[in-house]
CSV table of C-alpha atoms in Angstrom, one decimal:
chain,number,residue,atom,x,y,z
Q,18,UNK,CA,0.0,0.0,0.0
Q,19,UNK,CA,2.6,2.4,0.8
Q,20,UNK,CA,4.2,2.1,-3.0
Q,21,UNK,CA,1.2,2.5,-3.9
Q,22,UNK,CA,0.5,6.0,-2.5
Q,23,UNK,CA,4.3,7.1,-2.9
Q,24,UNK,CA,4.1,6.5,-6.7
Q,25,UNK,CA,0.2,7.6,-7.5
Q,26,UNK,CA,0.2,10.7,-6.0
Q,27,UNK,CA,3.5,11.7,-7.8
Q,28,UNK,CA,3.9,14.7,-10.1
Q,29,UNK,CA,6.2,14.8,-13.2
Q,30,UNK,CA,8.3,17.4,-15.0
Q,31,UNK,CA,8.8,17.2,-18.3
Q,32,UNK,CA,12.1,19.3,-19.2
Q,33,UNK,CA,11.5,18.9,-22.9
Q,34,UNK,CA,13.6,18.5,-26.3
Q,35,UNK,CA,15.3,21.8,-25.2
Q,36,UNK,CA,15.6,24.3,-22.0
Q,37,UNK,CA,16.7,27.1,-24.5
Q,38,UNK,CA,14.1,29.7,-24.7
Q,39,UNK,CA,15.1,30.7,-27.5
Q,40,UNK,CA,14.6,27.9,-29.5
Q,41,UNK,CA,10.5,27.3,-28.2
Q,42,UNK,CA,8.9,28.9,-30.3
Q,43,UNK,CA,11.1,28.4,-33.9
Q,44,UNK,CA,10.8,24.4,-32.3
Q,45,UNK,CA,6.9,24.9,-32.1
Q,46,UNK,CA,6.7,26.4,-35.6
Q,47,UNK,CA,8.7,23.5,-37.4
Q,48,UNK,CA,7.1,20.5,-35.3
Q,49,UNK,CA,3.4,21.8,-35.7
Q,50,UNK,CA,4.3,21.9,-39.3
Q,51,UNK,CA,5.7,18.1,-39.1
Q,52,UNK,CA,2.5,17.4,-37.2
Q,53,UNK,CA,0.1,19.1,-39.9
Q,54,UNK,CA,2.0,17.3,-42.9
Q,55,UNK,CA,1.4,13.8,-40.9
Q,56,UNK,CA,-2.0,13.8,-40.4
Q,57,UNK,CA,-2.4,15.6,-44.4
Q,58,UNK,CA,-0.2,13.1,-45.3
Q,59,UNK,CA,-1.6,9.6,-44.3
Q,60,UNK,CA,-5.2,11.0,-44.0
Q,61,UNK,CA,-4.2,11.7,-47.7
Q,62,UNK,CA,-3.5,8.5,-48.4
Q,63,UNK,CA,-5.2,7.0,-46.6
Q,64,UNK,CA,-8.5,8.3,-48.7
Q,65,UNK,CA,-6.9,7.7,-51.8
Q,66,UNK,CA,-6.7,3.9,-51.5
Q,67,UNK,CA,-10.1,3.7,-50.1
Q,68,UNK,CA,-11.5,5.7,-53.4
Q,69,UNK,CA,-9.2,4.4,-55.7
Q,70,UNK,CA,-10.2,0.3,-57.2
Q,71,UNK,CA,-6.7,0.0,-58.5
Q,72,UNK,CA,-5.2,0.2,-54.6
Q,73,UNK,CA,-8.0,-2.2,-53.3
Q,74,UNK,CA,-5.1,-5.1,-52.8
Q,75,UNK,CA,-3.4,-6.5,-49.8
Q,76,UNK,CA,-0.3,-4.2,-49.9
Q,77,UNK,CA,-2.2,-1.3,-49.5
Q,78,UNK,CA,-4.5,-2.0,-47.1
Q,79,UNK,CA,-1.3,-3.5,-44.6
Q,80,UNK,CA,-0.6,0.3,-45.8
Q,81,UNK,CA,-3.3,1.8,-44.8
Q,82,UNK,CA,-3.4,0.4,-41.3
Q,83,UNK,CA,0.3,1.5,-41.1
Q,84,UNK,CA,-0.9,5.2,-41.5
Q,85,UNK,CA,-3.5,4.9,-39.4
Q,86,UNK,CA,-0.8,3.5,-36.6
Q,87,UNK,CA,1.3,6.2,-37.7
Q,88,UNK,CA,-1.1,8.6,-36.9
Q,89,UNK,CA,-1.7,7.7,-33.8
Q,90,UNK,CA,1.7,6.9,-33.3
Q,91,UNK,CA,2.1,10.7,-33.8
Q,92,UNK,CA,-0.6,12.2,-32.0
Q,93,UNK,CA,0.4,10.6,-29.1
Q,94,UNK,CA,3.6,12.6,-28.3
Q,95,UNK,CA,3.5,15.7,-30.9
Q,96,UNK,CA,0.8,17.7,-29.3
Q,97,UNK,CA,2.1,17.0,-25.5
Q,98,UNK,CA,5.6,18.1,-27.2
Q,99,UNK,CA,4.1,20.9,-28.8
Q,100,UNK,CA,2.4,22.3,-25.9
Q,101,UNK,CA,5.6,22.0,-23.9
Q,102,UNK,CA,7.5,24.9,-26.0
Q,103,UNK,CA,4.5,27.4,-24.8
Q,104,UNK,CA,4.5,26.7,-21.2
Q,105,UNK,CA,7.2,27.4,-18.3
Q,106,UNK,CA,6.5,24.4,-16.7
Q,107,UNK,CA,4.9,20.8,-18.0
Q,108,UNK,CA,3.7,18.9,-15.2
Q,109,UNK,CA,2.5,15.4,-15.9
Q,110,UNK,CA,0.5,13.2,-13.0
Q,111,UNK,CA,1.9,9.8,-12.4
Q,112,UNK,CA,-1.4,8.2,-14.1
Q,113,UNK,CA,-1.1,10.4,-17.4
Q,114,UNK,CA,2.5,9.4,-17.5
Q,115,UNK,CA,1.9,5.8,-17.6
Q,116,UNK,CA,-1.5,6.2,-20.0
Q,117,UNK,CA,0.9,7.8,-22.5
Q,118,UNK,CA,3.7,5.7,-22.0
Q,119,UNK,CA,0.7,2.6,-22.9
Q,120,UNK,CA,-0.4,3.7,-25.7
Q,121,UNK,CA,3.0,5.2,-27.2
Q,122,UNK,CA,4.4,1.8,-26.8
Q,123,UNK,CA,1.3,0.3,-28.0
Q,124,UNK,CA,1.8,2.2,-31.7
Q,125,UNK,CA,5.0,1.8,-31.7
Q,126,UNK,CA,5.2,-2.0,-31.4
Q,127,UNK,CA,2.0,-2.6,-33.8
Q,128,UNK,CA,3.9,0.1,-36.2
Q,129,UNK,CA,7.1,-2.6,-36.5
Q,130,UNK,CA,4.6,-5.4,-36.6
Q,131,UNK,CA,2.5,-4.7,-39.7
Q,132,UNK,CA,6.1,-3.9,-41.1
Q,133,UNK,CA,7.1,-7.5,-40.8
Q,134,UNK,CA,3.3,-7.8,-42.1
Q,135,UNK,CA,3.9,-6.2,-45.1
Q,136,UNK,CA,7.9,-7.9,-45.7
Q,137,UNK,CA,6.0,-11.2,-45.4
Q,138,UNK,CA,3.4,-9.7,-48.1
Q,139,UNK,CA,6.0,-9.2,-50.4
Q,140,UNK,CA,7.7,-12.2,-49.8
Q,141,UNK,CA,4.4,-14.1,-50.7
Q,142,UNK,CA,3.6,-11.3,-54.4
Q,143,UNK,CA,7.3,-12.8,-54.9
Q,144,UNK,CA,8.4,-15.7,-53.8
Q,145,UNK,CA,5.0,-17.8,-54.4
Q,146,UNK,CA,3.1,-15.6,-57.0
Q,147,UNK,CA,0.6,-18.5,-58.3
Q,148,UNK,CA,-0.8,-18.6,-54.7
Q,149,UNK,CA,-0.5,-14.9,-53.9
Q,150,UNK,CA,-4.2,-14.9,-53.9
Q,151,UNK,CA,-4.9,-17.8,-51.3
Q,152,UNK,CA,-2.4,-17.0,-49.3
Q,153,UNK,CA,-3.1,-13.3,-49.0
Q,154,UNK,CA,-6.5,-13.0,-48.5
Q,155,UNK,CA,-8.8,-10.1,-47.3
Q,156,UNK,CA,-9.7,-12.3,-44.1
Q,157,UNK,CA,-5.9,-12.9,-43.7
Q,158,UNK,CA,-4.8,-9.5,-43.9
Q,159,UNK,CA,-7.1,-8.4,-41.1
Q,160,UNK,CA,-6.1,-11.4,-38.9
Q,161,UNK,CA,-3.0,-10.0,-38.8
Q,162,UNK,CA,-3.2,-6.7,-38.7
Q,163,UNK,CA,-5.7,-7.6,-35.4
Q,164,UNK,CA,-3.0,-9.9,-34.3
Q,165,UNK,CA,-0.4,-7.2,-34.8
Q,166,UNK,CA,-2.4,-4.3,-32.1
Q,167,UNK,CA,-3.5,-7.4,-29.6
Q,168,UNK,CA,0.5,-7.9,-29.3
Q,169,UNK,CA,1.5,-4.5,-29.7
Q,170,UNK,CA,-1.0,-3.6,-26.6
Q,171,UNK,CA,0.2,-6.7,-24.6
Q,172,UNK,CA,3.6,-5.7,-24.8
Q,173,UNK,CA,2.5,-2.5,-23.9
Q,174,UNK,CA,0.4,-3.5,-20.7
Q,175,UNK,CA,3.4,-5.5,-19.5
Q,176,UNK,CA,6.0,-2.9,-19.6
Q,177,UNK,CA,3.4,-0.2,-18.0
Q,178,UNK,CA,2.5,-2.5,-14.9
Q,179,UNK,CA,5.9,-2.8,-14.8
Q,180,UNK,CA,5.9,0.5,-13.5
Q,181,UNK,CA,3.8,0.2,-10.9
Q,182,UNK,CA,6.3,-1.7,-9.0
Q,183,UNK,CA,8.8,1.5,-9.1
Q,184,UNK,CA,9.4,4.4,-6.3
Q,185,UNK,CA,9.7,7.5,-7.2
Q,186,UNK,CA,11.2,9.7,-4.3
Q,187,UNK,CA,12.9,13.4,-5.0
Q,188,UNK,CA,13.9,13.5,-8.7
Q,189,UNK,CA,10.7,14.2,-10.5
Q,190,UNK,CA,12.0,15.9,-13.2
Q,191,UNK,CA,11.8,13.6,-17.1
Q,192,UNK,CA,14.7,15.1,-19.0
Q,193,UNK,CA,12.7,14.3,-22.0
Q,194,UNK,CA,9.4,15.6,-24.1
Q,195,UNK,CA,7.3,12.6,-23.0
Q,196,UNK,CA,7.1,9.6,-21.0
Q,197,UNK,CA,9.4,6.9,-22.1
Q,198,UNK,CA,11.1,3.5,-20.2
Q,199,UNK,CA,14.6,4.8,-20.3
Q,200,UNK,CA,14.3,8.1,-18.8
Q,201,UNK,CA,11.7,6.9,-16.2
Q,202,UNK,CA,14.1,4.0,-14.9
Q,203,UNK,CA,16.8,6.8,-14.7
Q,204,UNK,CA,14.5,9.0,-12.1
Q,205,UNK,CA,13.4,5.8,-9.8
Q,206,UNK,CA,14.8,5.7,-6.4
Q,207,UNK,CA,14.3,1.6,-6.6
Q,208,UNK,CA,15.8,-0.9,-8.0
Q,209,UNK,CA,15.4,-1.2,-11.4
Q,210,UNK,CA,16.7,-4.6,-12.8
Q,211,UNK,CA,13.5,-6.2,-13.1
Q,212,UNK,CA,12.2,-3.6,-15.1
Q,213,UNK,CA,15.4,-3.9,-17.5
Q,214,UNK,CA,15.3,-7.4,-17.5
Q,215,UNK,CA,11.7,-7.0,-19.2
Q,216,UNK,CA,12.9,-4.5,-21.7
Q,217,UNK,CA,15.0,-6.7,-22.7
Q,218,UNK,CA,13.2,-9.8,-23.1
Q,219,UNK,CA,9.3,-8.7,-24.1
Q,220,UNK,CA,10.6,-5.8,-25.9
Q,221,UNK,CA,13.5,-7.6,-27.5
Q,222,UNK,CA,11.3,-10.4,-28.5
Q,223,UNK,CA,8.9,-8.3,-30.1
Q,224,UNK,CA,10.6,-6.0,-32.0
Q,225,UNK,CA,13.7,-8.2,-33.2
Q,226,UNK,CA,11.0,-11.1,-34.0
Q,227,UNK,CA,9.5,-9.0,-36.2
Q,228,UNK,CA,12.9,-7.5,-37.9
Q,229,UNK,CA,13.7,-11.1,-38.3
Q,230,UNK,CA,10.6,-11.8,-40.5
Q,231,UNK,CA,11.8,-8.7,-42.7
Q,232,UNK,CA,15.2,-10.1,-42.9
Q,233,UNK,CA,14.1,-13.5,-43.6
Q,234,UNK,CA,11.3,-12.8,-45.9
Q,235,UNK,CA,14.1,-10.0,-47.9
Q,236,UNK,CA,16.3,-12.5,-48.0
Q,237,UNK,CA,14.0,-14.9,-50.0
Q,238,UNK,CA,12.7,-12.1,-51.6
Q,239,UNK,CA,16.6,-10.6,-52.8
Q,240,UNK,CA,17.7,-14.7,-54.1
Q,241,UNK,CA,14.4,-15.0,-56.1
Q,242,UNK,CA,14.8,-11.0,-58.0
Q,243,UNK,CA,18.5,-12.2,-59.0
Q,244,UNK,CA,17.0,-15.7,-60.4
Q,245,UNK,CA,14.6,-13.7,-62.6
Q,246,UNK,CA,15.7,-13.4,-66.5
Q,247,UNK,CA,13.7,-10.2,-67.7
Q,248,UNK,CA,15.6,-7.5,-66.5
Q,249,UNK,CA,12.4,-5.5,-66.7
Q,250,UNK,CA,11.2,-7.9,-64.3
Q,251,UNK,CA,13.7,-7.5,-61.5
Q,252,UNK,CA,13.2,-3.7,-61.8
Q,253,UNK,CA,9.5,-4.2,-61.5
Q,254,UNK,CA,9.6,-6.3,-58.4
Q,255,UNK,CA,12.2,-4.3,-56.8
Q,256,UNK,CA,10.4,-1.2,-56.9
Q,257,UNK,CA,7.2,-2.8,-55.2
Q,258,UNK,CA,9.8,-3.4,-52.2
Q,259,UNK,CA,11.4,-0.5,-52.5
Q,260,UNK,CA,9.7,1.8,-50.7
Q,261,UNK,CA,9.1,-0.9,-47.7
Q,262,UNK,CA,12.8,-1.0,-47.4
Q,263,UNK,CA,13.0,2.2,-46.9
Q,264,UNK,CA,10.3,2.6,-44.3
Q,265,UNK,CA,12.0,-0.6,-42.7
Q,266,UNK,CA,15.9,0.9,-42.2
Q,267,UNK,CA,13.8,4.2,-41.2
Q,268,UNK,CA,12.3,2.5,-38.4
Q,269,UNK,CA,14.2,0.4,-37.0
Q,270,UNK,CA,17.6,1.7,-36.8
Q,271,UNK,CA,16.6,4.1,-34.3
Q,272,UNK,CA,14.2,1.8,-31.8
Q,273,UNK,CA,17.0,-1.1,-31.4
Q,274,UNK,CA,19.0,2.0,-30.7
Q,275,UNK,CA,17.1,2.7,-28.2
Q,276,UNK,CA,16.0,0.1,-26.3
Q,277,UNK,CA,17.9,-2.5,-26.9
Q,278,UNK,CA,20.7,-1.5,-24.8
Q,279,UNK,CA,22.3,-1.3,-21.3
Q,280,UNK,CA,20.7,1.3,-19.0
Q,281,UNK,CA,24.2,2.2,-17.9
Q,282,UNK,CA,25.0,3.7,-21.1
Q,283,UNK,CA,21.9,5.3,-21.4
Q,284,UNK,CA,22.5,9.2,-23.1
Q,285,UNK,CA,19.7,11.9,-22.8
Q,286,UNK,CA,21.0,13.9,-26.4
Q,287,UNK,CA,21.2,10.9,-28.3
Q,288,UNK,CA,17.8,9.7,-26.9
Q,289,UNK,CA,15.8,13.2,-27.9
Q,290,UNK,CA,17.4,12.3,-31.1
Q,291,UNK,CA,16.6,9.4,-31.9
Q,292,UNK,CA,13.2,9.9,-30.0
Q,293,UNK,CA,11.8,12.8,-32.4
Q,294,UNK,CA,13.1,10.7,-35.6
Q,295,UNK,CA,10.8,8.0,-35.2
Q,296,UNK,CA,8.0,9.3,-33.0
Q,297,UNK,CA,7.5,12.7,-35.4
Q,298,UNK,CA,9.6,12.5,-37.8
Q,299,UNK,CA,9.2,9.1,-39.7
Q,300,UNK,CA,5.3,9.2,-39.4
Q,301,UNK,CA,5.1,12.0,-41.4
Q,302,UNK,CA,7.2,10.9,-44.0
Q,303,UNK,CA,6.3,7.1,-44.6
Q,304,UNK,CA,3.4,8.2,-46.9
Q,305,UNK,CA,5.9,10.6,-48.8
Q,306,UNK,CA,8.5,8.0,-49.1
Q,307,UNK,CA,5.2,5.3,-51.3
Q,308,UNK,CA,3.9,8.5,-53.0
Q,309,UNK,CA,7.2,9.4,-54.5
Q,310,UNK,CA,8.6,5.8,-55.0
Q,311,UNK,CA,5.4,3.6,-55.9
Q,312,UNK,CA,4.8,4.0,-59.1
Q,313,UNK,CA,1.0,2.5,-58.3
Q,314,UNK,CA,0.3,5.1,-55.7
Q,315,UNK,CA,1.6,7.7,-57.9
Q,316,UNK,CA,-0.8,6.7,-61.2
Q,317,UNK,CA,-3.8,6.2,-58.6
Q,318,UNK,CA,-3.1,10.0,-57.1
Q,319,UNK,CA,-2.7,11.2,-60.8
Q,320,UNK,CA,-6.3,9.6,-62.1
Q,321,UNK,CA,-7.9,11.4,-59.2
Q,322,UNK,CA,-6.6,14.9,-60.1
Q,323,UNK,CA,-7.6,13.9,-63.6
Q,324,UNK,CA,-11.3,13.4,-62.2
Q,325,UNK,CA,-11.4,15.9,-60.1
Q,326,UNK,CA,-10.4,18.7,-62.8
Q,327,UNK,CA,-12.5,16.9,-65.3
Q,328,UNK,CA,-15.7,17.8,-62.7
């Protein structure tokens, strides 16, 4: 009972990406701009392969629930961040910590899941064309993508009560712009290993099971492109993975940065780095990066302006 009062009734203070006064409001300018792209951005697309017939296959709508993760993803640390450059001082309750901390976890562990989704959808188009369509079917798709958020949010729930069993004594300040694992084990006054044991595993399981599905399935993917004769061919099926890649190396280069790692050697300035790439930074441009580089999503976006100016 006492933990429980000592870590309920506490206050946090979130320091922010920067202290520098100076650098507010130009910081609040660019990141509500981010934030404004994002949601234009995979609303945007979003729409387009709902409307369009031509985008009504599997890959896009593992896409589509990757913007829709990505939005969320987004909205749940940009505004917080945002209106942390226009106060003096952002105070955060112990229960508001931990709901954020849930649900950024949450996104962020269903956003690397439907990327292994979508790695093993290629690796079917690919690899086993002739039964693409069994193997990829509508039902399928949403099994996993349901699968994906149930572990995504499990992962999440364990890590948060995970918390609970922390003290938080003097040090109530987050040298950080939102909740997050690392900088809350830094502040508590307990003993921590449990918690980093955790990390390690759940965590670790999670998000290096599902890079190993993208490796695996890119591997298969990489030896069947060199087999094929038709050099038009290879280009073709390249550029349908191309853009997945991308999003891929984007993502997960900075989350096994940051959490799969030592708390010993944990470093604030690299974490806010790393931090704003993938929590603002990549959500808003995952839909840029398959506009520019699909060549599907790019004819689709081009009939619709043809529509609309024909109207």
């Amino acid at each position: 009972m006492h933990l429980k009062n000592q870590t309920s009734l506490k206050d946090f203070i979130l320091l922010g990406l920067t202290e520098d006064q100076h650098l507010k409001i130009p910081l609040f300018v660019l990141f509500t701009l981010v934030y404004l792209i994002t949601l234009l951005g995979n609303i945007g697309i979003t729409s387009l392969i709902i409307i369009s017939p031509r985008l009504h296959t599997p890959m896009y709508f593992l896409l589509t629930a990757l913007s829709f993760v990505d939005l969320c993803y987004s909205t749940v640390i940009t505004p917080n961040m945002l209106a942390n450059f226009l106060s003096e001082i952002q105070e955060i309750d112990f229960h508001r910590c931990l709901a954020q901390l849930f649900f950024f976890i949450a996104c962020g562990s269903t956003d690397g899941l439907i990327l292994a989704i979508m790695a093993y959808d290629r690796y079917n188009a690919i690899c086993k064309p002739l039964h693409y369509p069994i193997l990829m079917t509508r039902k399928v798709c949403i099994s996993l993508v349901i699968t994906a958020i149930t572990v995504g949010s499990v992962n999440s729930l364990i890590h948060t009560l995970c918390m609970f069993r922390l003290m938080f004594c003097e040090d109530n300040l987050i040298d950080h712009f939102y909740c997050d694992i690392p900088p809350l084990l830094k502040i508590s006054c307990s003993d921590t290993t449990v918690n980093e044991i955790v990390l390690f595993t759940i965590a670790g399981c999670v998000e290096v099971g599902s890079l190993s599905v993208v490796l695996i399935s890119y591997t298969y993917i990489i030896w069947t492109i060199i087999k094929i004769q038709s050099s038009e061919s290879r280009q073709r099926a390249f550029s349908t993975c191309a853009s997945h890649l991308v999003c891929v190396t984007m993502f997960y280069t900075p989350v096994l940065f940051m959490y799969l790692r030592p708390n010993s050697i944990y470093s604030v300035g690299q974490d806010k780095v790393a931090s704003v790439f993938y929590t603002v930074i990549i959500p808003m441009l995952n839909p840029m990066i398959y506009c520019l580089r699909n060549n599907e999503v790019r004819g689709a976006l081009k009939s619709l302006i043809q529509r609309m100016y024909l109207l």
